[in-house]
Coordinates of C-alpha atoms in Angstrom, one line a residue:
Chain A
M19 CA 166.4 -18.0 156.6
P20 CA 169.0 -20.1 158.6
A21 CA 171.1 -22.1 156.2
V22 CA 170.6 -25.4 158.0
H23 CA 171.2 -27.7 155.0
L24 CA 174.2 -25.6 153.8
Q25 CA 175.7 -25.9 157.2
Q26 CA 175.5 -29.7 157.0
V27 CA 177.2 -29.6 153.7
H28 CA 180.0 -27.5 155.2
N29 CA 180.3 -30.2 157.9
I30 CA 180.6 -32.8 155.2
K31 CA 183.3 -30.8 153.5
N32 CA 185.2 -30.4 156.8
M33 CA 184.9 -34.1 157.4
F34 CA 186.5 -34.9 154.0
T35 CA 189.2 -32.3 154.7
N36 CA 190.0 -34.1 158.0
L37 CA 189.9 -37.4 156.3
R38 CA 192.4 -36.3 153.7
T39 CA 194.6 -34.9 156.5
E40 CA 194.4 -38.2 158.3
I41 CA 195.3 -40.2 155.1
G42 CA 198.2 -37.7 154.6
K43 CA 199.7 -39.0 157.8
V44 CA 200.2 -42.3 156.2
I45 CA 200.2 -41.6 152.4
V46 CA 202.5 -38.9 151.1
G47 CA 201.1 -37.1 148.0
Q48 CA 198.7 -39.0 145.7
D49 CA 195.9 -36.4 146.6
E50 CA 194.2 -37.0 143.3
V51 CA 194.2 -40.8 143.7
V52 CA 192.7 -40.4 147.2
N53 CA 190.1 -38.0 145.8
Q54 CA 189.1 -40.5 143.1
I55 CA 188.9 -43.4 145.5
L56 CA 186.6 -41.3 147.7
V57 CA 184.5 -40.6 144.7
A58 CA 184.2 -44.3 143.9
I59 CA 183.2 -45.0 147.5
M60 CA 180.6 -42.2 147.5
C61 CA 179.2 -43.6 144.3
D62 CA 179.0 -47.1 145.9
A63 CA 181.0 -48.3 142.9
N64 CA 184.2 -50.2 142.1
A65 CA 187.5 -48.8 140.9
L66 CA 190.4 -50.2 138.9
L67 CA 193.8 -48.9 139.9
E68 CA 196.5 -49.1 137.4
S69 CA 199.9 -48.6 138.8
Y70 CA 203.4 -50.0 139.1
P71 CA 204.2 -52.1 142.2
G72 CA 205.4 -50.4 145.3
L73 CA 203.3 -47.2 145.1
G74 CA 201.4 -47.8 148.4
K75 CA 198.0 -48.8 146.9
T76 CA 197.4 -51.4 149.6
L77 CA 198.5 -49.1 152.4
M78 CA 196.3 -46.4 151.0
I79 CA 193.1 -48.5 150.8
K80 CA 193.8 -50.2 154.2
T81 CA 194.2 -46.7 155.7
L82 CA 190.9 -45.6 154.2
S83 CA 189.1 -48.6 155.5
E84 CA 190.5 -47.9 159.0
I85 CA 189.4 -44.3 158.9
M86 CA 186.0 -45.3 157.7
D87 CA 185.6 -48.1 160.1
L88 CA 185.2 -50.6 157.3
K89 CA 186.2 -54.3 157.1
F90 CA 189.2 -54.6 154.8
A91 CA 190.3 -57.7 152.9
R92 CA 193.0 -58.3 150.3
I93 CA 193.1 -60.9 147.6
Q94 CA 196.4 -61.5 145.8
S95 CA 195.4 -62.8 142.4
T96 CA 197.3 -65.6 140.9
P97 CA 196.6 -68.0 138.0
D98 CA 195.8 -70.8 140.4
L99 CA 193.3 -68.7 142.5
M100 CA 190.0 -70.5 142.5
P101 CA 186.6 -68.8 142.9
S102 CA 186.0 -70.6 146.2
D103 CA 189.2 -69.0 147.5
I104 CA 187.6 -65.6 147.3
T105 CA 183.9 -66.4 147.8
G106 CA 184.4 -69.0 150.6
T107 CA 183.5 -72.6 150.7
Y108 CA 181.7 -75.3 152.7
I109 CA 183.9 -77.1 155.1
L110 CA 183.1 -80.4 156.8
E111 CA 182.9 -79.8 160.6
E112 CA 182.6 -82.4 163.3
K113 CA 180.5 -81.5 166.3
K114 CA 181.1 -82.7 169.8
G115 CA 178.8 -85.7 169.5
G116 CA 180.7 -86.8 166.5
E117 CA 178.0 -85.5 164.1
K118 CA 179.5 -84.0 161.0
Q119 CA 178.0 -81.2 159.0
F120 CA 179.0 -78.6 156.4
R121 CA 179.6 -75.1 157.5
F122 CA 180.1 -72.1 155.2
Q123 CA 183.5 -70.6 155.7
Q124 CA 183.3 -67.0 154.3
G125 CA 186.0 -65.9 151.9
P126 CA 187.7 -62.5 151.6
L127 CA 184.8 -61.1 149.6
F128 CA 182.8 -60.9 152.8
A129 CA 184.3 -57.5 153.7
N130 CA 183.4 -53.9 153.0
I131 CA 186.5 -52.9 151.0
V132 CA 188.2 -55.7 149.0
L133 CA 191.5 -54.9 147.4
T134 CA 192.2 -57.4 144.5
D135 CA 195.8 -57.1 143.6
E136 CA 196.7 -57.8 140.0
I137 CA 193.3 -58.9 139.0
N138 CA 194.4 -59.7 135.5
R139 CA 196.5 -62.6 136.8
A140 CA 193.3 -64.4 138.0
T141 CA 191.6 -66.8 135.7
P142 CA 188.4 -65.8 133.9
K143 CA 186.5 -68.2 136.1
T144 CA 187.7 -66.4 139.3
Q145 CA 187.2 -63.0 137.6
S146 CA 183.5 -64.0 136.9
A147 CA 183.0 -64.8 140.6
L148 CA 184.3 -61.4 141.5
L149 CA 182.1 -59.9 138.8
E150 CA 178.9 -61.2 140.5
A151 CA 180.1 -59.8 143.8
M152 CA 180.9 -56.4 142.3
Q153 CA 177.6 -56.1 140.4
E154 CA 175.0 -57.9 142.5
K155 CA 176.6 -57.4 145.9
Q156 CA 176.1 -61.1 146.5
V157 CA 178.0 -64.4 146.3
T158 CA 176.6 -67.7 145.1
V159 CA 178.2 -70.9 146.4
G160 CA 176.5 -74.0 145.2
N161 CA 172.8 -73.4 145.4
T162 CA 173.0 -70.8 148.1
T163 CA 173.3 -67.1 147.6
F164 CA 174.8 -64.9 150.3
K165 CA 174.2 -61.2 150.5
L166 CA 177.3 -59.2 151.1
D167 CA 177.5 -56.7 153.9
L168 CA 177.0 -53.1 152.7
P169 CA 178.9 -50.9 151.8
F170 CA 180.9 -53.1 149.5
F171 CA 183.6 -52.0 147.1
V172 CA 186.1 -53.8 145.0
L173 CA 189.3 -51.9 144.3
A174 CA 191.3 -53.9 141.9
T175 CA 194.8 -53.2 140.7
Q176 CA 196.5 -53.9 137.4
N177 CA 200.2 -54.0 136.6
P178 CA 200.7 -52.2 133.3
I179 CA 204.2 -53.7 132.8
D180 CA 204.0 -57.4 133.2
Q181 CA 201.7 -58.9 130.6
E182 CA 203.1 -62.5 130.6
G183 CA 200.7 -65.1 132.0
T184 CA 197.8 -62.6 132.4
Y185 CA 194.2 -62.8 131.5
P186 CA 193.2 -59.3 130.4
L187 CA 189.8 -58.2 131.8
P188 CA 187.1 -58.5 129.2
E189 CA 185.4 -55.3 128.1
A190 CA 182.2 -56.3 129.9
Q191 CA 184.1 -56.5 133.2
T192 CA 186.1 -53.3 132.8
D193 CA 182.8 -51.5 132.1
R194 CA 181.6 -52.5 135.6
F195 CA 184.4 -50.5 137.2
L196 CA 183.2 -47.0 137.5
L197 CA 186.7 -45.5 137.5
K198 CA 190.1 -46.5 136.2
I199 CA 192.5 -44.6 138.5
K200 CA 196.1 -44.1 137.4
V201 CA 198.6 -44.1 140.2
D202 CA 201.8 -42.3 139.1
Y203 CA 205.1 -42.3 140.8
P204 CA 205.5 -39.6 143.5
S205 CA 207.5 -36.5 142.9
E206 CA 211.1 -36.4 144.1
K207 CA 210.1 -34.2 147.1
D208 CA 207.3 -36.6 148.1
E209 CA 209.5 -39.6 147.7
L210 CA 212.1 -38.1 150.0
E211 CA 209.3 -37.6 152.6
I212 CA 208.2 -41.2 152.1
V213 CA 211.8 -42.4 152.7
D214 CA 212.1 -40.3 155.8
K215 CA 208.8 -41.5 157.2
Y216 CA 209.2 -45.3 156.5
A217 CA 212.9 -45.7 156.9
T218 CA 212.7 -44.4 160.4
H219 CA 209.6 -46.1 161.8
T220 CA 208.7 -49.7 161.5
A221 CA 204.9 -49.3 161.7
P222 CA 202.8 -46.8 159.9
P223 CA 201.3 -44.0 161.9
K224 CA 198.0 -44.6 163.7
V225 CA 194.9 -43.0 162.2
K226 CA 191.6 -41.9 163.8
K227 CA 188.2 -43.2 162.8
F228 CA 186.1 -40.5 161.2
M229 CA 183.0 -42.3 159.9
S230 CA 180.7 -45.1 160.6
K231 CA 179.1 -47.4 158.1
D232 CA 175.8 -45.6 158.5
S233 CA 177.2 -42.1 157.9
L234 CA 179.0 -43.5 154.8
L235 CA 175.7 -44.9 153.5
N236 CA 174.1 -41.5 154.2
L237 CA 176.8 -39.8 152.3
Q238 CA 176.3 -42.1 149.4
K239 CA 172.6 -41.1 149.4
Y240 CA 173.6 -37.4 149.4
A241 CA 176.0 -37.9 146.6
R242 CA 173.1 -39.1 144.4
Q243 CA 171.1 -36.1 145.4
V244 CA 173.6 -33.5 144.3
P245 CA 171.8 -31.5 141.7
I246 CA 173.1 -31.2 138.2
S247 CA 171.8 -28.9 135.5
E248 CA 170.2 -30.1 132.4
D249 CA 172.8 -28.3 130.4
L250 CA 175.6 -30.4 132.0
R251 CA 173.7 -33.6 131.6
K252 CA 173.4 -32.9 127.9
K253 CA 177.1 -32.2 127.7
V254 CA 177.9 -35.5 129.4
V255 CA 175.7 -37.5 127.0
S256 CA 177.2 -35.5 124.1
L257 CA 180.8 -36.4 125.3
V258 CA 180.0 -40.1 125.6
N259 CA 178.3 -40.0 122.2
K260 CA 181.4 -38.5 120.7
T261 CA 183.4 -41.5 121.8
R262 CA 181.2 -43.6 119.6
S263 CA 181.0 -41.3 116.6
D264 CA 184.6 -40.3 116.3
K265 CA 185.8 -43.3 114.4
D266 CA 189.0 -41.6 113.3
L267 CA 190.5 -41.9 116.7
I268 CA 188.3 -44.4 118.6
E269 CA 187.6 -48.0 117.5
Y270 CA 185.0 -48.7 120.2
G271 CA 183.3 -46.0 122.3
A272 CA 181.8 -46.0 125.7
S273 CA 178.4 -47.4 126.6
P274 CA 175.4 -45.5 128.1
R275 CA 176.7 -46.9 131.4
A276 CA 179.5 -44.5 131.0
S277 CA 177.0 -41.6 130.8
I278 CA 175.4 -42.7 134.0
G279 CA 178.8 -43.2 135.6
L280 CA 180.1 -39.8 134.6
V281 CA 177.1 -38.0 136.0
L282 CA 177.2 -39.9 139.2
A283 CA 181.0 -39.5 139.5
S284 CA 180.7 -35.7 138.9
K285 CA 178.0 -35.5 141.6
A286 CA 180.2 -37.4 144.1
H287 CA 183.2 -35.3 143.1
A288 CA 181.2 -32.1 143.9
L289 CA 180.2 -33.6 147.3
V290 CA 183.7 -34.7 148.2
N291 CA 184.8 -31.1 147.5
G292 CA 182.0 -29.7 149.6
R293 CA 179.9 -28.2 146.8
T294 CA 176.2 -28.4 146.6
Y295 CA 176.0 -28.6 142.8
V296 CA 177.9 -30.1 139.9
S297 CA 180.0 -27.8 137.8
M298 CA 181.7 -28.3 134.4
D299 CA 185.0 -28.6 136.2
D300 CA 183.7 -31.8 138.0
V301 CA 182.6 -33.3 134.7
K302 CA 186.0 -32.5 133.1
K303 CA 187.9 -34.0 136.0
M304 CA 185.9 -37.1 136.2
S305 CA 185.7 -37.8 132.5
Y306 CA 189.2 -39.2 132.4
P307 CA 188.9 -41.9 135.1
V308 CA 185.3 -42.7 133.9
L309 CA 186.1 -43.0 130.1
R310 CA 189.7 -44.1 129.9
H311 CA 189.0 -47.8 130.3
R312 CA 185.8 -47.7 128.2
I313 CA 187.3 -46.6 124.9
I314 CA 189.5 -48.5 122.6
L315 CA 191.7 -46.4 120.4
S316 CA 191.9 -46.9 116.7
F317 CA 195.0 -48.1 115.0
K318 CA 195.7 -44.6 113.6
A319 CA 195.5 -43.0 117.1
E320 CA 197.9 -45.7 118.5
R321 CA 200.2 -45.3 115.6
E322 CA 200.3 -41.6 116.3
G323 CA 201.3 -42.4 119.9
R324 CA 198.1 -41.0 121.4
T325 CA 196.8 -42.2 124.8
T326 CA 193.2 -42.5 125.8
D327 CA 193.7 -39.4 128.0
D328 CA 194.9 -37.4 125.0
V329 CA 191.8 -38.4 123.0
I330 CA 189.5 -37.5 126.0
T331 CA 191.1 -34.1 126.2
Q332 CA 190.5 -33.6 122.5
L333 CA 186.8 -34.7 122.9
L334 CA 186.4 -32.3 125.8
Q335 CA 187.7 -29.4 123.7
K336 CA 185.0 -30.1 121.1
L337 CA 182.2 -29.8 123.7
Chain B
M26 CA 160.8 -23.6 148.5
S27 CA 159.3 -20.1 148.7
E28 CA 162.7 -18.3 149.2
I29 CA 164.1 -19.6 145.9
K30 CA 160.9 -18.8 144.1
R31 CA 161.1 -15.2 145.6
L32 CA 164.7 -15.0 144.5
F33 CA 163.9 -15.9 140.9
R34 CA 161.0 -13.4 141.0
E35 CA 163.5 -10.7 142.1
L36 CA 165.8 -11.8 139.4
H37 CA 163.0 -11.5 136.8
Y38 CA 162.3 -8.0 138.2
E39 CA 165.9 -7.0 137.9
V40 CA 165.9 -8.3 134.3
F41 CA 162.8 -6.1 133.7
K42 CA 164.5 -3.0 135.2
I43 CA 167.5 -3.5 133.0
S44 CA 165.4 -4.1 129.9
F45 CA 163.3 -1.1 130.7
L46 CA 166.4 1.1 131.1
H47 CA 167.9 0.0 127.8
A48 CA 164.5 0.2 126.0
V49 CA 164.0 3.8 127.3
A50 CA 167.5 4.8 126.1
D51 CA 166.9 3.2 122.7
S52 CA 163.4 4.8 122.5
V53 CA 164.9 8.3 123.2
I54 CA 167.4 7.7 120.4
F55 CA 164.6 6.5 118.2
F56 CA 162.5 9.6 119.0
M57 CA 165.5 11.9 118.2
V58 CA 166.0 10.1 114.8
A59 CA 162.3 10.3 114.1
L60 CA 162.2 14.0 115.1
N61 CA 165.0 14.7 112.7
G62 CA 163.0 13.0 110.0
T63 CA 159.7 14.8 110.8
T64 CA 161.6 18.1 110.8
L65 CA 163.1 17.4 107.4
L66 CA 159.8 16.3 106.0
N67 CA 158.0 19.2 107.6
L68 CA 155.7 16.9 109.6
K69 CA 154.2 17.4 113.0
Y70 CA 156.2 16.0 115.9
Y71 CA 153.4 13.8 117.1
F72 CA 154.3 11.3 114.5
A73 CA 157.8 10.9 116.0
L74 CA 156.3 10.7 119.5
G75 CA 153.7 8.1 118.6
A76 CA 156.3 6.0 116.8
S77 CA 158.6 6.2 119.7
F78 CA 156.0 4.9 122.1
V79 CA 155.3 1.9 119.8
F80 CA 159.1 1.3 119.6
L81 CA 159.4 1.5 123.4
F82 CA 156.8 -1.2 123.9
A83 CA 158.2 -3.4 121.2
D84 CA 161.7 -3.0 122.6
I85 CA 160.8 -3.9 126.1
T86 CA 159.0 -7.0 124.9
Y87 CA 161.9 -8.0 122.8
R88 CA 164.5 -7.4 125.5
M89 CA 162.5 -9.2 128.1
K90 CA 162.5 -12.2 125.9
K91 CA 166.1 -11.8 124.9
T92 CA 167.5 -11.0 128.4
T93 CA 167.7 -14.5 129.9
F94 CA 169.5 -15.9 132.9
R95 CA 172.3 -16.8 130.5
Q96 CA 173.2 -13.2 130.3
I97 CA 173.1 -12.8 134.1
E98 CA 175.4 -15.9 134.2
E99 CA 177.8 -14.4 131.7
K100 CA 178.0 -11.2 133.7
N101 CA 178.4 -13.1 137.0
P102 CA 180.5 -16.2 136.3
Q103 CA 180.8 -16.9 140.0
I104 CA 177.1 -18.0 140.1
R105 CA 176.8 -19.4 136.6
D106 CA 176.7 -23.2 137.4
I107 CA 174.7 -22.8 140.6
L108 CA 172.1 -20.5 139.0
R109 CA 171.7 -22.8 136.0
T110 CA 171.3 -25.8 138.3
A111 CA 168.9 -24.0 140.6
R112 CA 166.7 -23.1 137.7
D113 CA 166.5 -26.7 136.5
C114 CA 165.7 -28.0 140.0
E115 CA 163.3 -25.2 141.2
D116 CA 160.6 -27.6 142.3
E117 CA 162.8 -30.3 144.0
T118 CA 163.1 -30.6 147.7
D119 CA 166.0 -33.0 148.3
F120 CA 168.5 -32.3 151.0
M121 CA 171.3 -31.3 148.6
V122 CA 169.0 -29.2 146.5
L123 CA 167.8 -27.3 149.5
A124 CA 171.5 -26.8 150.5
M125 CA 172.2 -25.5 147.0
F126 CA 169.3 -23.0 147.2
E127 CA 170.7 -21.7 150.5
E128 CA 174.1 -21.4 148.9
L129 CA 172.6 -19.6 145.9
I130 CA 170.7 -17.1 148.2
Q131 CA 174.0 -16.3 149.9
K132 CA 175.9 -15.9 146.6
M133 CA 173.2 -13.7 145.1
K134 CA 174.0 -11.1 147.7
S135 CA 177.2 -10.4 145.8
V136 CA 175.3 -9.9 142.5
S137 CA 173.9 -6.5 141.7
A138 CA 171.8 -5.3 138.8
G139 CA 174.6 -2.8 138.0
S140 CA 176.7 -5.6 136.8
L141 CA 174.2 -6.3 134.0
I142 CA 174.6 -2.8 132.6
D143 CA 177.3 -2.4 130.0
P144 CA 179.0 1.0 130.7
R145 CA 180.5 1.2 127.2
N146 CA 177.0 0.6 125.7
L147 CA 175.6 3.4 127.8
L148 CA 178.4 5.7 126.8
V149 CA 177.8 5.1 123.1
K150 CA 174.1 5.8 123.5
T151 CA 174.8 9.0 125.3
V152 CA 177.2 10.2 122.6
V153 CA 174.6 9.3 119.9
L154 CA 171.9 11.2 121.9
C155 CA 174.2 14.3 122.0
M156 CA 174.8 14.1 118.3
L157 CA 171.2 13.7 117.5
S158 CA 170.2 16.7 119.7
F159 CA 172.8 18.8 117.9
S160 CA 171.4 17.8 114.5
I161 CA 167.9 18.7 115.6
I162 CA 169.0 22.1 116.6
L163 CA 170.9 22.5 113.4
L164 CA 167.9 21.5 111.2
A165 CA 165.4 23.6 113.2
S166 CA 167.4 26.7 113.4
N167 CA 168.2 26.7 109.6
N168 CA 164.7 25.7 108.7
I169 CA 166.1 22.8 106.6
H170 CA 163.4 20.6 105.2
V171 CA 162.9 18.4 102.2
P172 CA 160.4 20.2 99.7
K173 CA 157.1 18.5 99.3
S174 CA 157.6 18.4 95.6
V175 CA 160.2 15.7 96.1
F176 CA 157.4 13.4 96.9
D177 CA 155.1 14.6 94.2
P178 CA 155.1 12.1 91.3
G179 CA 154.0 15.0 89.0
T180 CA 157.4 16.6 89.3
Y181 CA 159.1 13.5 87.9
Y182 CA 156.4 12.9 85.3
K183 CA 156.9 16.4 83.8
W184 CA 160.6 15.8 83.8
F185 CA 160.4 12.4 82.1
S186 CA 157.7 13.4 79.6
N187 CA 159.7 16.4 78.4
P188 CA 163.3 15.2 78.5
G189 CA 165.7 18.0 78.2
K190 CA 163.1 20.7 78.2
E191 CA 161.7 20.6 81.7
R192 CA 163.9 21.4 84.6
L193 CA 163.8 19.0 87.5
D194 CA 163.0 21.7 90.0
F195 CA 162.0 20.7 93.5
Y196 CA 161.7 24.2 94.7
T197 CA 158.4 26.0 93.8
V198 CA 157.3 29.3 95.2
E199 CA 154.6 28.8 97.6
F200 CA 152.5 31.6 99.0
N201 CA 150.8 31.8 102.3
E202 CA 147.1 32.2 102.7
S203 CA 147.5 35.9 103.2
D204 CA 149.3 36.3 99.9
D205 CA 146.0 35.5 98.0
L206 CA 144.9 39.1 98.7
L207 CA 147.5 40.2 96.2
Y208 CA 145.3 38.7 93.5
G209 CA 142.0 39.1 95.1
D210 CA 139.3 36.5 94.6
P211 CA 140.7 34.0 92.1
N212 CA 137.1 33.6 90.6
L213 CA 136.9 37.3 90.0
A214 CA 140.4 37.5 88.6
D215 CA 139.6 34.8 86.1
L216 CA 139.4 36.4 82.7
G217 CA 136.3 35.6 80.7
N218 CA 133.0 36.9 79.6
K219 CA 132.1 37.9 83.1
T220 CA 131.2 41.6 83.6
L221 CA 133.2 43.2 86.2
E222 CA 131.5 46.0 87.9
L223 CA 133.8 48.4 89.5
H224 CA 132.3 50.8 92.1
I225 CA 135.0 53.3 93.0
N226 CA 134.1 55.7 95.7
P227 CA 135.4 59.0 94.4
S228 CA 135.1 60.8 97.8
I229 CA 138.9 60.4 98.5
N230 CA 140.0 61.6 95.1
E231 CA 137.4 64.4 94.8
M232 CA 139.1 67.5 95.9
N233 CA 137.9 71.1 95.3
F234 CA 140.9 73.2 95.3
D235 CA 138.7 76.3 95.3
T236 CA 137.5 75.7 98.7
V237 CA 141.0 75.5 100.0
K238 CA 141.7 78.5 102.1
E239 CA 145.0 80.2 102.5
P240 CA 146.6 79.3 105.8
E241 CA 145.8 81.6 108.5
E242 CA 148.7 83.5 109.9
K243 CA 149.2 83.2 113.5
E244 CA 151.6 84.6 115.7
F245 CA 153.2 82.6 118.4
E246 CA 153.5 84.3 121.6
R247 CA 156.1 83.7 124.2
G248 CA 154.9 81.4 126.9
T249 CA 151.8 80.2 125.0
F250 CA 153.2 76.9 123.8
P251 CA 150.8 74.0 124.3
G252 CA 151.7 72.1 127.4
E253 CA 151.5 68.8 125.6
I254 CA 151.8 67.9 122.0
A255 CA 150.7 64.4 121.0
A256 CA 150.3 62.8 117.7
V257 CA 147.1 60.9 117.3
S258 CA 147.5 57.8 115.2
D259 CA 145.2 57.3 112.3
A260 CA 144.3 54.2 110.4
S261 CA 146.7 53.4 107.6
S262 CA 145.8 54.3 104.2
E263 CA 145.8 50.6 103.2
E264 CA 143.2 49.8 105.8
K265 CA 141.1 52.6 104.6
L266 CA 141.0 51.1 101.1
P267 CA 137.6 49.7 100.3
K268 CA 137.3 46.0 99.3
E269 CA 136.7 47.0 95.7
S270 CA 140.0 48.8 95.6
K271 CA 141.8 45.6 96.6
I272 CA 140.0 43.7 93.9
A273 CA 141.0 46.3 91.4
I274 CA 144.7 46.0 92.5
A275 CA 144.5 42.3 92.1
Y276 CA 142.9 42.6 88.7
N277 CA 145.5 45.0 87.5
L278 CA 148.4 42.9 88.7
K279 CA 146.9 39.8 87.1
L280 CA 146.5 41.7 83.8
K281 CA 150.1 42.8 84.1
E282 CA 151.3 39.3 84.6
V283 CA 149.3 37.9 81.7
S284 CA 150.5 40.6 79.3

C-alpha cells in the first residue's frame, strides 16, 4: 500500500524544518521558544511570553509572520492605552461634497499575529478588549461587531522584573492563554553569534515565505486530527486533577480548560515534530507551558523556594 | 481501513503462536510431573496424559487472555505509543489517523514474534524438562512407588486403635495371581466340617520291583555308534501332577502354617 498520507506528513515535517532554519537566519538559539510559539499557532491559540527585555521576542514573532505570510501588528501597552487604541475607532470623515460621515478606522487588532508588549501595563479595561478579541476572534466597537481575519493569534509579553505600575492579569485572562512561554537568556556562544550578526549589519537578514494562510489553516485542522491514545488522555486528566488535589504544594489548581489545552498542545507538538501520533514525551514537554500560569503555589511551596516548574516536575513523576 | 485490521489480526495470530508455544512447553512439564506422580502411585500413564491435555487447553486460554498488546509494547518500545494509539483509533479515518496507520505498518516490519519469546524463560523450562526426564528414568528403573497401604485408612486405624502394639507398616507382602496355586482353592483350603475327598492316582508310585529285569549286557562294537544322539524332552514332573496333587500340596502347606 503506498503511504500517501505518511508522505504528506513527512512533507509537513520538512516544511517545519525549513521554517526553523529560516528563523535561525534571524534568531540565534531559542529553539524551544520557537517550537512552542509554533505549537500555539498550530492550536489556533494565544501565548504569553515571559521574558526580560532585549531577548528578541518582537523580532522573532515578526520573522514568523513574514515566513507565514501573515499580517503582523504590535501594541506597546502603557497605562494610558485605551481600548479604542487597539480595536480601532470611528473617525469623522468629510467627503468631496462636504458631506461628513463616520468611518471605522481599524486598530492593530485587525492583523493575524498581534504582539502585545508588556500586557500587564495596560489597564484592565484595555485588557478586557483584548480578551474579547482573543477568545471570540471579534471586536466590538459601539454597537457594531467586527469579525477578525483568521488566523488570529495574540502573543503577549510580560516583564517579570518591573512590577511597579502594572495591572497583573486576572486568572480568568491568563487561563485564556494556551501557553506561557519562558524566554531565557541565550548561552554565551549564542550571544557571541548574535553580537557578530547584528553589530555588523544594520538590517536583519531577509527570509523566504513558506506558508500561505490557507496552508496554515489546513495545518491547524491536521493538528486537531493527530490521534492520541486513551491511556495518554487519562494521564493528562490525571495530571490536571493532581494540580487540584495536591493542596500541600498548590493553592489553586488548573481548570478543565488546561486538560483540553494540554491534549491539544501535545497534538500540535507531535505535528510540528513530524509525528503522526502523540507520545508521552509530547505531554511531558507541553505540560510546563500549559500548566505553569494556571497553578498558584501554596505558601509552603513558595517558602521552600519552589517554582511552578518544580511542582509540575514533581506531579509528572507521580503519574 | 482493511490494512490496519489485517495487521491487528496478524498480531493476534502472533500472540496465539507465542501463547501456544509457551502452553505446550508448560504442558510437557506438567505431563512429566504428572508422570512422576503416576509412577510413584503405580497408576496408569493415561491419567497423566489426560490431565496434561486439560492443562494445555486451560493454559492456552489463560495465556491468550493474559498476553495483551501491552506485552508486545513492552518488548518493542519503539512501537509502544503508536500501537496503543492505533488500537484506540482503529475505526477512525481522519487524515492523520490514516498517516499513523501507514507509519505503524512500516514500523511493524521491524517487529518479529521472536522478540516476544523470553530466552531465559525457555532455558529454565528446558532445564526443568531434563531434570524431570531424569527423575522419571530413576523412578521407573528402580521400581520406586508409594505402597497402596499408605492410602488405606485401615492401616492408620489399626495403628491408632492399638497404640504401641501395632507396627505402622506400609509394606505388606502381596502375591500375584499365580501365587494362589500355592494354597489351592481358598474355599477348599478353609478348615471346617467339610469332607475332603482325596483321590490319589497310585499309578506313579506303584512299582513292582519283581518285574524289574536285570540290564541286558550289550557289547559296543567299533563303528556301530549311532549317527545321531538326541535327547527328547519330556513334560516336567510338575506338569504331570494331577490337579488333586496340587490341592493336596496347598492343603498341607496351609496346615503347616496354621500349626
